[in-house]
XYZ file of C-alpha atoms in Angstrom:
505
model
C 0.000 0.000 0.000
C 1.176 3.606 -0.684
C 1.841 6.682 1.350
C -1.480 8.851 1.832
C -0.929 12.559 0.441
C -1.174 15.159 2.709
C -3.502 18.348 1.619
C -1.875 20.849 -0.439
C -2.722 24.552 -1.218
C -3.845 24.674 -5.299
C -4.434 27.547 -6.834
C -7.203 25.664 -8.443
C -8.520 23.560 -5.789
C -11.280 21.882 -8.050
C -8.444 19.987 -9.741
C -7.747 15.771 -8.705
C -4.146 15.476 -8.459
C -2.945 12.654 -10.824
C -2.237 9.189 -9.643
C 1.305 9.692 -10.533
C 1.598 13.217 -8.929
C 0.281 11.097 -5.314
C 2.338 8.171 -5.898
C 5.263 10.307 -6.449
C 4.521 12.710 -3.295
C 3.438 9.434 -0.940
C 7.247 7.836 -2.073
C 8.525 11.247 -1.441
C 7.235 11.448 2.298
C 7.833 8.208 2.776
C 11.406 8.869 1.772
C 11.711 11.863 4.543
C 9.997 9.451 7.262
C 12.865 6.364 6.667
C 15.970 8.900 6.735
C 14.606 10.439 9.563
C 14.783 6.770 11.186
C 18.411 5.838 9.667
C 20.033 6.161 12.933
C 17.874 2.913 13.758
C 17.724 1.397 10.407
C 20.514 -1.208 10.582
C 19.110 -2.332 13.584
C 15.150 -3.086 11.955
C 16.602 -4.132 8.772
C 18.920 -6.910 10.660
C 15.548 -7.228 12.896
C 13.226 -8.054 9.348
C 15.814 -10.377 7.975
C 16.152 -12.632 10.779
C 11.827 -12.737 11.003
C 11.983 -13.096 7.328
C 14.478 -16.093 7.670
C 12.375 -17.704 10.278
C 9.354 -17.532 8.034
C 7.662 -14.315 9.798
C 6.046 -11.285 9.008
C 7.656 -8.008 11.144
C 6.738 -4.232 10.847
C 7.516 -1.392 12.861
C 4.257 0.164 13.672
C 2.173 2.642 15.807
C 4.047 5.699 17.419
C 7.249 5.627 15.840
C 5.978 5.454 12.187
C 3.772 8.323 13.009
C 6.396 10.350 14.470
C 8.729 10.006 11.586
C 6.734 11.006 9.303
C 6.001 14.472 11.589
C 10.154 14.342 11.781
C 10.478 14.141 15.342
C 12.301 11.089 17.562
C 10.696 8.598 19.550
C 12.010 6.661 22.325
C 10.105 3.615 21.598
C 10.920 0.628 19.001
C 6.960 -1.287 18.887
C 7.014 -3.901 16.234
C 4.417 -6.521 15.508
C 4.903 -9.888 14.062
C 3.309 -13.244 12.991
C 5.654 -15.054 14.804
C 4.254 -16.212 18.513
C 6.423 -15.500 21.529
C 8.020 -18.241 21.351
C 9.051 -17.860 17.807
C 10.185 -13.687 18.408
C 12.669 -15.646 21.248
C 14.094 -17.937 19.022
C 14.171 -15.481 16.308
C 16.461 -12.929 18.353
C 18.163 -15.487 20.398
C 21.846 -15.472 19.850
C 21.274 -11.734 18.208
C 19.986 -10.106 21.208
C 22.338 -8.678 24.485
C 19.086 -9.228 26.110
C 15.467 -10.520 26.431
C 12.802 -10.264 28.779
C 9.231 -11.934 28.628
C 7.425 -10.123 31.538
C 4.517 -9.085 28.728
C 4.256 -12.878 27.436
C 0.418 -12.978 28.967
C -0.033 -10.494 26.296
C 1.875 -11.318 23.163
C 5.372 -9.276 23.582
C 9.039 -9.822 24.157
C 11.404 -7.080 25.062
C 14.937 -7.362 23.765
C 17.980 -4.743 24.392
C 20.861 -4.329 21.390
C 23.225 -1.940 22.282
C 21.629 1.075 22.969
C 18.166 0.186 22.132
C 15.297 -1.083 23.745
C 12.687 -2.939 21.484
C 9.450 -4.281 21.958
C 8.194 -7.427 19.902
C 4.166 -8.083 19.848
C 2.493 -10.873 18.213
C -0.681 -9.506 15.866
C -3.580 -9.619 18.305
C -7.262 -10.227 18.036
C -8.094 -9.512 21.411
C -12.000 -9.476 22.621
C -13.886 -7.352 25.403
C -16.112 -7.809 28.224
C -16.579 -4.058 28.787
C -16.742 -4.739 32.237
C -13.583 -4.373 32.522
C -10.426 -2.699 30.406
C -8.447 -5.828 30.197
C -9.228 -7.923 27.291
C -9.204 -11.345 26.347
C -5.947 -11.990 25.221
C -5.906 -13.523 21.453
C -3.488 -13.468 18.720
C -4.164 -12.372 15.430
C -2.833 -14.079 11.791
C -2.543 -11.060 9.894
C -1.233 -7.323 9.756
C -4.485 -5.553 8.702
C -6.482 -7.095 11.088
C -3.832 -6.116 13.842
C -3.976 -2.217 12.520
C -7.827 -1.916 12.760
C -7.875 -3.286 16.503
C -5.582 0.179 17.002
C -6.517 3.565 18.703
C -6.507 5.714 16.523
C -5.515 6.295 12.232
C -2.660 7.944 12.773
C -0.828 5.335 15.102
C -2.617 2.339 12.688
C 0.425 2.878 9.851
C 2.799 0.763 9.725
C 6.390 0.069 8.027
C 7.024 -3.698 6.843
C 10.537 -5.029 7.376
C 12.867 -5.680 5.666
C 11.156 -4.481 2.583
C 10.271 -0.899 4.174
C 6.730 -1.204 2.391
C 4.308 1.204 4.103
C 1.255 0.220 5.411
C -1.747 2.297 5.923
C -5.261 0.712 5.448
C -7.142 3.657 7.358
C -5.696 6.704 6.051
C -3.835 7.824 8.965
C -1.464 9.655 7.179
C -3.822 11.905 5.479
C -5.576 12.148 9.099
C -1.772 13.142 10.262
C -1.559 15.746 7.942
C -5.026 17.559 7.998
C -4.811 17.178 12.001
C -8.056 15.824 12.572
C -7.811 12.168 14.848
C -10.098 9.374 13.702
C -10.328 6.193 14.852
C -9.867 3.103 12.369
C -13.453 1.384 13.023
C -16.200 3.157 14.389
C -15.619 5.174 17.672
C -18.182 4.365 19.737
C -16.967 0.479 19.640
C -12.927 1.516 20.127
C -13.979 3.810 23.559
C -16.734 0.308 24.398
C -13.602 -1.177 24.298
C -11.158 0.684 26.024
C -12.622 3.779 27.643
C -8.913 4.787 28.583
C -8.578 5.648 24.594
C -10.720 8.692 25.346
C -8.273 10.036 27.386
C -5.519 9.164 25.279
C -7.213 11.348 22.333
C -7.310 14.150 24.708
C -3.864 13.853 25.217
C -3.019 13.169 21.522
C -4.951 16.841 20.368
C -2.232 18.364 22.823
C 0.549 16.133 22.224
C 0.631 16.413 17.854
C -1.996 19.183 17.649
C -4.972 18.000 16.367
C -8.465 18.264 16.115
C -11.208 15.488 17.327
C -12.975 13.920 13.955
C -17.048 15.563 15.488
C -17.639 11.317 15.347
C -15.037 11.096 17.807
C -16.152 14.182 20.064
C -19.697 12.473 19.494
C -18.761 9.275 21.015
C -16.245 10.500 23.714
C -19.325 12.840 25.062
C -21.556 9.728 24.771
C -19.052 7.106 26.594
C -17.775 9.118 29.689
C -19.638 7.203 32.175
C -17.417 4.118 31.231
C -14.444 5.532 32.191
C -15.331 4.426 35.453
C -14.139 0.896 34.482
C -10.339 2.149 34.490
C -8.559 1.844 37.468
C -7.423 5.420 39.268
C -4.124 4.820 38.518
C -4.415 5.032 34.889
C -6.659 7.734 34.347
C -3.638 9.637 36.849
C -0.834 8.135 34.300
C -2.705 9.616 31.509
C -3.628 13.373 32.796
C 0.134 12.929 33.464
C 0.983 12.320 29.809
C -1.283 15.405 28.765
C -0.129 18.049 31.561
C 3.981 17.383 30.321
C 2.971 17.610 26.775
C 4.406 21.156 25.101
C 1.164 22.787 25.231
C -1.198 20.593 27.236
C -4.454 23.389 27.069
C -6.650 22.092 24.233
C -6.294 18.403 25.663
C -7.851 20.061 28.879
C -9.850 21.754 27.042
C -11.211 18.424 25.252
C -11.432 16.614 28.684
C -13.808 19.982 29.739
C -15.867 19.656 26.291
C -16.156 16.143 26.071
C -17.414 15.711 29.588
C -14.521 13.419 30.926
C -13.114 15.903 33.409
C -16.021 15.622 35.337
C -15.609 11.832 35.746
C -12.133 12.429 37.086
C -11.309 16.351 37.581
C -14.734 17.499 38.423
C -12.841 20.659 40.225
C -11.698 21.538 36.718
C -14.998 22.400 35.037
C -16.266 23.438 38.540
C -14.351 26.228 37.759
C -16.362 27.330 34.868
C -18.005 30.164 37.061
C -21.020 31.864 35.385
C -20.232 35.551 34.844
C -23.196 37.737 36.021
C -24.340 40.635 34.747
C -22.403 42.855 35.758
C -19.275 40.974 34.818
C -17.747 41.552 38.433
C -15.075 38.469 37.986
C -13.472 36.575 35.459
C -14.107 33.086 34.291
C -11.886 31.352 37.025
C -11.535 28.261 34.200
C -10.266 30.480 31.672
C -8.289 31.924 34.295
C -6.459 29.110 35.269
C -5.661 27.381 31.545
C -4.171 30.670 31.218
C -1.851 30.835 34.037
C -0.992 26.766 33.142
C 0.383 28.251 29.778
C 2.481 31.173 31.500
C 3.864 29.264 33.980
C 5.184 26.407 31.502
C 6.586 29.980 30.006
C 8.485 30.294 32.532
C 10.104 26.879 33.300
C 13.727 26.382 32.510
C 15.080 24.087 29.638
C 15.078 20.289 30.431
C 18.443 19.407 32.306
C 18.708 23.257 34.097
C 19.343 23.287 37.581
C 16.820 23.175 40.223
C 16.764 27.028 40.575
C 15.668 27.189 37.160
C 12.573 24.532 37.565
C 14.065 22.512 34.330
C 10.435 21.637 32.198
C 8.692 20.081 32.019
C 7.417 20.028 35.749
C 4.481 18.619 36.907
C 4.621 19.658 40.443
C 4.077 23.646 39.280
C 1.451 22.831 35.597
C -0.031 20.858 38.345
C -0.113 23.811 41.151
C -0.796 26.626 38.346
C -4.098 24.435 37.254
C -5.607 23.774 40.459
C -4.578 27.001 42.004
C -7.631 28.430 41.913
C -10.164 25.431 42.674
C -11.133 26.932 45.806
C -12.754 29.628 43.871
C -16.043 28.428 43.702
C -16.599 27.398 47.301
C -15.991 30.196 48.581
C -17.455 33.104 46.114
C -19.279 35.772 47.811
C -20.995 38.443 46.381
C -20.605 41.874 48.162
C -22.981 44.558 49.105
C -22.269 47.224 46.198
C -21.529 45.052 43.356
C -18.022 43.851 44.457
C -16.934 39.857 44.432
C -14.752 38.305 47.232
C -13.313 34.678 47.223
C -11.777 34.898 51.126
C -9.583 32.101 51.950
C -10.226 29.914 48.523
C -6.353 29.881 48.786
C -6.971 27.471 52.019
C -10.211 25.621 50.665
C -7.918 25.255 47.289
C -4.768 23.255 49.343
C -7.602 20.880 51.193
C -9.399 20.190 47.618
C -5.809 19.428 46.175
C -5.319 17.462 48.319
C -8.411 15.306 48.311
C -9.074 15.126 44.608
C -5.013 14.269 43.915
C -5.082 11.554 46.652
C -8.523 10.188 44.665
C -6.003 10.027 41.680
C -3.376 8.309 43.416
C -0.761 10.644 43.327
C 2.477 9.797 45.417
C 2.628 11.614 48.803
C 5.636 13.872 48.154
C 3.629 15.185 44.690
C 0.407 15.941 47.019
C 2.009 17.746 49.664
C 3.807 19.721 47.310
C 1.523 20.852 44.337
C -1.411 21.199 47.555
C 1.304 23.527 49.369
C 1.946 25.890 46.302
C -2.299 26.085 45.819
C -2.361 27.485 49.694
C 0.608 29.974 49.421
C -0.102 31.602 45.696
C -1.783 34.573 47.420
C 1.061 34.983 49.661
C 2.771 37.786 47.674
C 0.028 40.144 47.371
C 0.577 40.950 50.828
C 3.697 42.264 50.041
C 2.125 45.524 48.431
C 5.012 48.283 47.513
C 7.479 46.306 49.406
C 6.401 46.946 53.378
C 7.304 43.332 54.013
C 9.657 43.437 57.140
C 12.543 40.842 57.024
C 10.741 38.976 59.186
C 7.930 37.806 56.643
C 10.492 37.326 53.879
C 12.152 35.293 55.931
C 8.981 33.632 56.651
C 7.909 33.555 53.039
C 11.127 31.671 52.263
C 10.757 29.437 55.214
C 7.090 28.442 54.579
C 8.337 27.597 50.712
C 11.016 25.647 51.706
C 12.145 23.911 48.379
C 9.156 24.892 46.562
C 10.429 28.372 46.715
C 11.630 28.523 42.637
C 8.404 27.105 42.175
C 6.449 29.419 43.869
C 8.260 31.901 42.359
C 7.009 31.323 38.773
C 3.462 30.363 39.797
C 3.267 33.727 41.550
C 4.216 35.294 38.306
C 1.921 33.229 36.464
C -1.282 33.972 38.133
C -1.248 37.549 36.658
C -3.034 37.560 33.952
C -4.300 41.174 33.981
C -4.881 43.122 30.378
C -3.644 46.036 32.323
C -0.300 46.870 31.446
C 0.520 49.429 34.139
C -0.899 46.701 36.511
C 0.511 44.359 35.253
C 4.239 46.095 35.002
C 3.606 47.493 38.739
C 3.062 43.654 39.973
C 6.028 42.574 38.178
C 8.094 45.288 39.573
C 6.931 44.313 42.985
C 7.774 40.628 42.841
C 11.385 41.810 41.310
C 11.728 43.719 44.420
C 10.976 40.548 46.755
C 13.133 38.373 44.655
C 15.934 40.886 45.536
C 15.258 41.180 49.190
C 14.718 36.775 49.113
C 18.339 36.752 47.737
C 20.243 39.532 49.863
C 18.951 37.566 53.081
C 19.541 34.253 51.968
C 23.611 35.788 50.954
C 23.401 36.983 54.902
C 21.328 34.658 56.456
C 21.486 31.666 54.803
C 18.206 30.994 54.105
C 17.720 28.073 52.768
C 18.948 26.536 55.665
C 17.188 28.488 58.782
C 17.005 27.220 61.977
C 17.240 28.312 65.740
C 20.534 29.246 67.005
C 20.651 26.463 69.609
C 19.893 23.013 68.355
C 17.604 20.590 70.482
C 20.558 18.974 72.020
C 21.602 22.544 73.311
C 17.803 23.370 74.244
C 17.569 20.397 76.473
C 21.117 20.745 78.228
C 19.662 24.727 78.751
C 16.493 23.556 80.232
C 17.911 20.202 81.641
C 15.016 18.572 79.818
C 14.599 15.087 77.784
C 13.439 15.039 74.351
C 9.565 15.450 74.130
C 7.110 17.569 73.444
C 7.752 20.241 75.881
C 11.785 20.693 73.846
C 9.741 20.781 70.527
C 7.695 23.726 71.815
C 11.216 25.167 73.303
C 12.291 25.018 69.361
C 9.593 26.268 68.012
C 9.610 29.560 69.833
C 13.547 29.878 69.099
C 12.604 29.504 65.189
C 10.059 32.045 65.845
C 12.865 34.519 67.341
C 15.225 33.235 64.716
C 12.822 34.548 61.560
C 11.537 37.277 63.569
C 14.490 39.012 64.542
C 17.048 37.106 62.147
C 20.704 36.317 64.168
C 20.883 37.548 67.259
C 23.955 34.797 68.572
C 24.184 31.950 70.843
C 24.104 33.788 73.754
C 21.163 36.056 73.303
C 19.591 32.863 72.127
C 19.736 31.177 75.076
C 19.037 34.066 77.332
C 15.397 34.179 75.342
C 15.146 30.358 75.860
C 15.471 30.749 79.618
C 12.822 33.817 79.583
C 10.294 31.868 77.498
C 11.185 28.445 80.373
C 10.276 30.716 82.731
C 6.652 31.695 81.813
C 6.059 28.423 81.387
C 3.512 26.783 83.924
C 4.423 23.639 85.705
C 3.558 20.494 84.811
C-alpha cells in the first residue's frame, strides 16, 4: 500500500491530483519518514531479515511510524509480528544482548541491542467484556487485522521489514496531515472497548496538535460514564501524559468539552463560574488554563538546575491548574456590586489534596503541588514592598524547596490586560526576589534554623526530648525569623525567659 498525500494549497482547488503526482509525493514522504529513522535502520533491517528467515512477518508500527513522518524522535521501538512469543525468542536469540518476557500474557518480548530497547508483539485479536479494560488476550494471523484493533488512524500505519513497504489501510497519514484524529473502526466500539482511549485522544490533540474527527467528540461525550471501568491509577498516568505535553491546554480543554473531566477532575470544570451581569469576575476556568500556559513559560530548559525549575514540571502545571479550585466554594458576592473569594487559597490546598489523593498521586507530589495552591496569594501581601525581614524570611521558610516554584506560579497567576498593573506587579515581585536573595547571601536561608539546636535546648532547660523541647524550638525559630541572628548567647538568654513563663507540669 502507498503513502497517503497530505492536503496541499492549489491555486485551483477543483483539480484531482494525478495518480502519478500522489504516488510520487506518498514515495517522497515516505522517503523523509525512513531517513529520519536511519540512525535505527541497521538495527530493523537486521531485525526483518532474521523474522523473514524464520518464516515471519515483522513491521515497525504505531508511534514511531507516526512520528517520523512528523520528523520528530521517539524513544520507543513497537514492532508486531506473525511469529508467537516463542518464535520472536528464538528469532532474536543469539542476536539479542538481552530478552525479557514479563509481557508474554499479552503477546510481547522485550529485547535490548546496544543502545536500544525494542518491543516485539504478536498480531492480536483480542476481545472485550466491557466490564472491565483488560481484554481477552488472542493473537491475530494477519497485519491488517492487527492495525484496525488500534486507537486511533494515525498510530494504525505501519512500516514492513525488511522491505520498508508502508502500510496504511485507514488513512492515517492523510488524518496526520489535515490534524483531525479518527479512529480506524467506528468510535463508539474503540472507547466500548477501552474507555482509557478517550483520554488518550485528549492527550493526543495536545501532544501532535490536532483536532477530534465531530464522530469522535460524538462518542467521547456519549461514553464518559465508562471511564469508570479504568482503574485510578491510569486515568492519573494519563492526565500525566497530557499536563507534560508542550502545550497541554486544548487536551484540557477536550477533557472539559467532552465531559470526561467531570468523571475524574470534576474541580476543573467546577471552575467554569457563570459571569453575572455585571461581569464583576473573570471566568476562574479560563483563568487558570491561562496561568498553566504562563507558567510552563516560565520553566527552565530540560536538564537546568533546580533554581531554574528545568520543564517540564508537573509539580508547578499541576499547582498553576488547580490554584484556583477553591474559587467556587468560597465566592461571595458583596454589598455594592463587588466579588470576594476569602480564603479559597486554604479551601484550594484541602481540595488538592483530596481530589489528587482520589487520583493516586504519590505523597511527596500531594504535599507539594497542595502547598503551592495554599501559598499563591502569599505575595500580594507584600504591596510596595512593606514586608519586614521577618515575613520574607517567613515567606522563604514556609516555601522551603518549593520556593523557585512558587516563584514562577506567583508570576503566572497575573493575567491582567492592564499593562501598568501588570508592570507594577512585576516590579513588585522583582523587588521581593531581591530582598529573598540579599537575606539568603546573609542569612542563609535556605537553611534556617534556631541558634541552639535541640541537644543545646535540652542541656539549657535540663530537659529530655519530648514535646515540651519541641515547643522550646519552636519559639527559638520564631525569634530566629523574627528578629534574624541575634547569637548563641542572646539565644539562650530568650530560651530561659520563654522556660520561665512556662507553667508547671
Amino acid at each position: 500500500m502507498t503513502a497517503s498525500q497530505p492536503p496541499t494549497e492549489s491555486a485551483e482547488p477543483s483539480a484531482e491530483p494525478s495518480a502519478d503526482a500522489s504516488a510520487d509525493a506518498g514515495a517522497a514522504l515516505l522517503a523523509r519518514a525512513v531517513a529520519h529513522l536511519e540512525p535505527v535502520m541497521p538495527l530493523l533491517r537486521e531485525l526483518g531479515e532474521r523474522f523473514a528467515t524464520a518464516g515471519h512477518d515483522l513491521a515497525l508500527v504505531g508511534g514511531p511510524v507516526r512520528d517520523a513522518f512528523l520528523g520528530r524522535s521517539s524513544h520507543d521501538l513497537d514492532l508486531t509480528t506473525s511469529a508467537r512469543p516463542e518464535q520472536i525468542e528464538a528469532a532474536v536469540a543469539g542476536w539479542a544482548d538481552a530478552v525479557w518476557d514479563m509481557g508474554r500474557a499479552f503477546g510481547t518480548i522485550g529485547l535490548r541491542k546496544g543502545a536500544y530497547v525494542v518491543e516485539i508483539t504478536t498480531y492480536r485479536a483480542d476481545a472485550y467484556d466491557r466490564t472491565t479494560r483488560k481484554p481477552i488476550v488472542a493473537f491475530g494471523d494477519n497485519l491488517a487485522d492487527d492495525l484496525a484493533r488500534r486507537d486511533f488512524t494515525v498510530n494504525a500505519m505501519a512500516l514492513q521489514l525488511p522491505e520498508l513497504a508502508f502500510v496504511d489501510p485507514h488513512d492515517g497519514l492523510a488524518d496526520l496531515f489535515a490534524r483531525e484524529l479518527r479512529t480506524p473502526g467506528a468510535p463508539e466500539v474503540s472507547f466500548a472497548d477501552d474507555p482509557l482511549r478517550m483520554m488518550r485522544a485528549a492527550r493526543f490533540v495536545a501532544q501532535l496538535d490536532m483536532s477530534l474527527h465531530p464522530g469522535v467528540a460524538e462518542a467521547i461525550t456519549a461514553a464518559v460514564d465508562s471511564l469508570q471501568i479504568v482503574s485510578a491509577e491510569r486515568v492519573r498516568d494519563e492526565l500525566v501524559k497530557l499536563l507534560l505535553t508542550p502545550a497541554p491546554r486544548r487536551g484540557l480543554e477536550v477533557l472539559v468539552d467532552t465531559g470526561l473531566a467531570q468523571r475524574m477532575l470534576p474541580e476543573l470544570p467546577g471552575m467554569q463560574l457563570t459571569i453575572d451581569e455585571h461581569h464583576r469576575h473573570k471566568d476562574v476556568y479560563e483563568h487558570s488554563l491561562t496561568v498553566l500556559d504562563q507558567a510552563i513559560d516560565l520553566e527552565g530548559p530540560p536538564g537546568a538546575g533546580e533554581q531554574e525549575v528545568p520543564g517540564p514540571d508537573l509539580i508547578l502545571r499541576l499547582a498553576a491548574l488547580l490554584h484556583d479550585i477553591g474559587k467556587p466554594a468560597t465566592r461571595r458576592f458583596e454589598p455594592g456590586g463587588g466579588v470576594s473569594f476569602h480564603h479559597h487559597e486554604v479551601v484550594g490546598a484541602k481540595l488538592s489534596t483530596k481530589r489528587l489523593r482520589e487520583l493516586r498521586f504519590d505523597k511527596e507530589t500531594i504535599k507539594s503541588v497542595s502547598r503551592l495552591v495554599e501559598l499563591h496569594l502569599r505575595f500580594h501581601g507584600y504591596g510596595a514592598g512593606e514586608w519586614t525581614d521577618s515575613a520574607v524570611r517567613r515567606y522563604v521558610t514556609d516555601a522551603g524547596d518549593l520556593l523557585p516554584r512558587l516563584h514562577r506560579l506567583t508570576r503566572a497567576d497575573c493575567t491582567t490586560r492592564n499593562r501598568r498593573k501588570a508592570a507594577r506587579l512585576a516590579a513588585s515581585y522583582d523587588s521581593l526576589e531581591r530582598r529573598i536573595e540579599a537575606l539568603m547571601a546573609a542569612e542563609e536561608l535556605k537553611a534556617v534554623r534556631p541558634e541552639l539546636d535541640g541537644n543545646e535546648i535540652g542541656q539549657v532547660l535540663g530537659i529530655p526530648p519530648g514535646r515540651v523541647l519541641g515547643r522550646a524550638y519552636k519559639h527559638l525559630l520564631a525569634i530566629r525569623l523574627d528578629r534574624g541572628l541575634i547569637g548563641p548567647e542572646a539565644a539562650r538568654e530568650e530560651l530561659l525567659a520563654w522556660w520561665a513563663d512556662q507553667p508547671e507540669s
